[in-house]
Amino acid sequence: MRVFTLILAAVLLIVGCASQPASTPAPTSPAAAPALPTATLPVASSPEPTELSPTAAPSIAPSPTVAALPASCEPTSSMTEGPYYTPNTPERTSLLEPGITGTRIVISGYVLGTDCQPIPGALVDFWQADDNGVYDNVGYKLRGHQFADASGRYTLETVVPGLYPGRTRHIHVKVQAPNGPLLTTQLFFPGESQNNTDSIFNPALLLPVQETNDGWAATFDFVVESAR
Ligand code: FE
């Protein structure tokens, strides 16, 4: 019986080995591998790598430079209106137009109440002499009003005014909060020798002028009484 069992086991082992599926070894020879039809692949079917175009990249707009609000808000000094104000000026933030010559200057800032809070919608009305110190008393050249935006800011683009006899360099302006009293004042320029001889010059109204790549720039915050 033991001999028969051994024989049977041997027979089964032989039969089992013979009945195993022939495992075909993977071809190891390069010659046996199927040739890749790289030369016949249509180029169009190969997806091109996606390149990010400059416009596809998310653009992050630089934050606009916003001057910090002052901690103390004394009302801006008033000054004389002078003889050259014309009412009903056009609404515009730029007084530049064909025929206007001179050094470009951008003046910007807040209109604030005495509580140091911005006043959206405040009226700001500028007028000034041209580059030769001459006012347009017939039309509206270098005259224009605007309203402070939702954050209480205004921006004026104009030219540096010229000098005229008896006065130092200046820009006239009226500022008024909605339903508030009207402030009439003037803005002055640093470094003017006439600042020392103009009897109404006020250093508190000096523009902190800086040179830029495109002219001059200055910031000035107006503080006015408001109805709130
Ligand atoms: Fe003037």
PDB file of C-alpha atoms in Angstrom, residues 95-204:
ATOM      1  CA  LEU A  95      -8.030 119.486 -16.377  1.00  0.00           C
ATOM      2  CA  LEU A  96      -5.674 118.477 -19.188  1.00  0.00           C
ATOM      3  CA  GLU A  97      -6.890 119.213 -22.678  1.00  0.00           C
ATOM      4  CA  PRO A  98      -5.347 120.211 -26.014  1.00  0.00           C
ATOM      5  CA  GLY A  99      -3.473 123.462 -25.736  1.00  0.00           C
ATOM      6  CA  ILE A 100      -2.700 123.116 -22.055  1.00  0.00           C
ATOM      7  CA  THR A 101       1.054 123.177 -21.517  1.00  0.00           C
ATOM      8  CA  GLY A 102       3.219 122.842 -18.456  1.00  0.00           C
ATOM      9  CA  THR A 103       4.400 120.269 -15.970  1.00  0.00           C
ATOM     10  CA  ARG A 104       1.824 117.588 -15.278  1.00  0.00           C
ATOM     11  CA  ILE A 105       0.893 117.087 -11.644  1.00  0.00           C
ATOM     12  CA  VAL A 106      -1.486 114.649  -9.966  1.00  0.00           C
ATOM     13  CA  ILE A 107      -2.884 115.676  -6.609  1.00  0.00           C
ATOM     14  CA  SER A 108      -4.893 113.133  -4.634  1.00  0.00           C
ATOM     15  CA  GLY A 109      -6.131 112.469  -1.146  1.00  0.00           C
ATOM     16  CA  TYR A 110      -9.146 112.172   1.104  1.00  0.00           C
ATOM     17  CA  VAL A 111     -11.901 114.521   2.018  1.00  0.00           C
ATOM     18  CA  LEU A 112     -12.407 113.936   5.728  1.00  0.00           C
ATOM     19  CA  GLY A 113     -14.709 115.197   8.399  1.00  0.00           C
ATOM     20  CA  THR A 114     -13.384 116.539  11.674  1.00  0.00           C
ATOM     21  CA  ASP A 115     -14.045 113.023  13.004  1.00  0.00           C
ATOM     22  CA  CYS A 116     -11.320 111.832  10.580  1.00  0.00           C
ATOM     23  CA  GLN A 117     -13.829 109.762   8.641  1.00  0.00           C
ATOM     24  CA  PRO A 118     -13.895 109.975   4.837  1.00  0.00           C
ATOM     25  CA  ILE A 119     -16.757 111.836   3.240  1.00  0.00           C
ATOM     26  CA  PRO A 120     -17.959 110.038   0.091  1.00  0.00           C
ATOM     27  CA  GLY A 121     -19.571 112.390  -2.378  1.00  0.00           C
ATOM     28  CA  ALA A 122     -17.860 115.513  -1.058  1.00  0.00           C
ATOM     29  CA  LEU A 123     -17.557 118.281  -3.640  1.00  0.00           C
ATOM     30  CA  VAL A 124     -14.054 119.372  -4.685  1.00  0.00           C
ATOM     31  CA  ASP A 125     -13.885 122.276  -7.151  1.00  0.00           C
ATOM     32  CA  PHE A 126     -10.482 123.396  -8.469  1.00  0.00           C
ATOM     33  CA  TRP A 127      -9.410 126.418 -10.487  1.00  0.00           C
ATOM     34  CA  GLN A 128      -6.003 127.782 -11.309  1.00  0.00           C
ATOM     35  CA  ALA A 129      -3.830 129.868 -13.622  1.00  0.00           C
ATOM     36  CA  ASP A 130      -2.194 128.235 -16.619  1.00  0.00           C
ATOM     37  CA  ASP A 131       1.507 127.625 -17.100  1.00  0.00           C
ATOM     38  CA  ASN A 132       1.969 131.319 -17.904  1.00  0.00           C
ATOM     39  CA  GLY A 133       0.103 132.562 -14.855  1.00  0.00           C
ATOM     40  CA  VAL A 134      -3.067 133.452 -16.753  1.00  0.00           C
ATOM     41  CA  TYR A 135      -6.641 132.519 -15.761  1.00  0.00           C
ATOM     42  CA  ASP A 136      -9.280 131.661 -18.311  1.00  0.00           C
ATOM     43  CA  ASN A 137     -12.040 134.029 -17.247  1.00  0.00           C
ATOM     44  CA  VAL A 138     -14.111 133.378 -20.339  1.00  0.00           C
ATOM     45  CA  GLY A 139     -14.273 129.606 -20.545  1.00  0.00           C
ATOM     46  CA  TYR A 140     -13.428 126.759 -18.194  1.00  0.00           C
ATOM     47  CA  LYS A 141      -9.817 125.956 -18.956  1.00  0.00           C
ATOM     48  CA  LEU A 142      -8.095 124.615 -15.851  1.00  0.00           C
ATOM     49  CA  ARG A 143     -11.366 124.633 -13.958  1.00  0.00           C
ATOM     50  CA  GLY A 144     -13.352 121.601 -12.892  1.00  0.00           C
ATOM     51  CA  HIS A 145     -15.231 120.020 -10.040  1.00  0.00           C
ATOM     52  CA  GLN A 146     -15.554 116.416  -8.918  1.00  0.00           C
ATOM     53  CA  PHE A 147     -17.055 114.399  -6.111  1.00  0.00           C
ATOM     54  CA  ALA A 148     -15.056 112.221  -3.731  1.00  0.00           C
ATOM     55  CA  ASP A 149     -15.521 108.523  -4.434  1.00  0.00           C
ATOM     56  CA  ALA A 150     -17.082 105.914  -2.162  1.00  0.00           C
ATOM     57  CA  SER A 151     -13.951 105.864  -0.031  1.00  0.00           C
ATOM     58  CA  GLY A 152     -13.825 109.635   0.212  1.00  0.00           C
ATOM     59  CA  ARG A 153     -10.913 110.036  -2.174  1.00  0.00           C
ATOM     60  CA  TYR A 154     -10.404 112.561  -4.946  1.00  0.00           C
ATOM     61  CA  THR A 155      -7.783 112.762  -7.700  1.00  0.00           C
ATOM     62  CA  LEU A 156      -6.901 115.794  -9.774  1.00  0.00           C
ATOM     63  CA  GLU A 157      -4.750 115.721 -12.890  1.00  0.00           C
ATOM     64  CA  THR A 158      -3.598 119.129 -14.015  1.00  0.00           C
ATOM     65  CA  VAL A 159      -0.490 121.198 -14.684  1.00  0.00           C
ATOM     66  CA  VAL A 160       1.627 123.176 -12.284  1.00  0.00           C
ATOM     67  CA  PRO A 161       0.243 126.733 -12.354  1.00  0.00           C
ATOM     68  CA  GLY A 162       2.444 129.606 -13.381  1.00  0.00           C
ATOM     69  CA  LEU A 163       3.233 132.634 -11.294  1.00  0.00           C
ATOM     70  CA  TYR A 164       1.470 135.944 -11.681  1.00  0.00           C
ATOM     71  CA  PRO A 165       2.354 139.296 -10.147  1.00  0.00           C
ATOM     72  CA  GLY A 166       1.791 139.642  -6.434  1.00  0.00           C
ATOM     73  CA  ARG A 167       1.208 135.944  -5.723  1.00  0.00           C
ATOM     74  CA  THR A 168       3.197 132.832  -5.110  1.00  0.00           C
ATOM     75  CA  ARG A 169       2.371 129.613  -6.990  1.00  0.00           C
ATOM     76  CA  HIS A 170      -1.025 128.225  -5.916  1.00  0.00           C
ATOM     77  CA  ILE A 171      -4.150 126.292  -6.859  1.00  0.00           C
ATOM     78  CA  HIS A 172      -7.581 127.415  -5.669  1.00  0.00           C
ATOM     79  CA  VAL A 173     -10.124 124.918  -4.391  1.00  0.00           C
ATOM     80  CA  LYS A 174     -13.551 124.774  -2.790  1.00  0.00           C
ATOM     81  CA  VAL A 175     -14.482 121.709  -0.737  1.00  0.00           C
ATOM     82  CA  GLN A 176     -17.870 120.858   0.678  1.00  0.00           C
ATOM     83  CA  ALA A 177     -19.358 117.830   2.383  1.00  0.00           C
ATOM     84  CA  PRO A 178     -22.928 117.012   1.369  1.00  0.00           C
ATOM     85  CA  ASN A 179     -25.081 119.497   3.259  1.00  0.00           C
ATOM     86  CA  GLY A 180     -21.954 120.893   4.948  1.00  0.00           C
ATOM     87  CA  PRO A 181     -20.484 124.389   4.922  1.00  0.00           C
ATOM     88  CA  LEU A 182     -18.307 125.416   1.978  1.00  0.00           C
ATOM     89  CA  LEU A 183     -14.544 125.616   2.507  1.00  0.00           C
ATOM     90  CA  THR A 184     -12.622 127.925   0.179  1.00  0.00           C
ATOM     91  CA  THR A 185      -8.851 127.620   0.301  1.00  0.00           C
ATOM     92  CA  GLN A 186      -5.636 127.383  -1.748  1.00  0.00           C
ATOM     93  CA  LEU A 187      -2.798 124.887  -2.097  1.00  0.00           C
ATOM     94  CA  PHE A 188       0.839 125.984  -2.273  1.00  0.00           C
ATOM     95  CA  PHE A 189       4.087 124.587  -3.607  1.00  0.00           C
ATOM     96  CA  PRO A 190       7.299 124.051  -1.661  1.00  0.00           C
ATOM     97  CA  GLY A 191      10.564 125.657  -2.621  1.00  0.00           C
ATOM     98  CA  GLU A 192       9.041 128.840  -4.018  1.00  0.00           C
ATOM     99  CA  SER A 193      10.914 131.985  -3.081  1.00  0.00           C
ATOM    100  CA  GLN A 194       7.635 133.888  -3.418  1.00  0.00           C
ATOM    101  CA  ASN A 195       6.262 131.885  -0.489  1.00  0.00           C
ATOM    102  CA  ASN A 196       8.283 134.253   1.672  1.00  0.00           C
ATOM    103  CA  THR A 197       6.779 137.396   0.188  1.00  0.00           C
ATOM    104  CA  ASP A 198       3.143 136.393  -0.470  1.00  0.00           C
ATOM    105  CA  SER A 199       1.273 137.900   2.469  1.00  0.00           C
ATOM    106  CA  ILE A 200      -1.415 135.207   2.507  1.00  0.00           C
ATOM    107  CA  PHE A 201       0.867 132.190   2.087  1.00  0.00           C
ATOM    108  CA  ASN A 202       0.112 129.474   4.665  1.00  0.00           C
ATOM    109  CA  PRO A 203       2.637 126.641   5.121  1.00  0.00           C
ATOM    110  CA  ALA A 204      -0.140 124.371   6.426  1.00  0.00           C
TER     111      ALA A 204
END
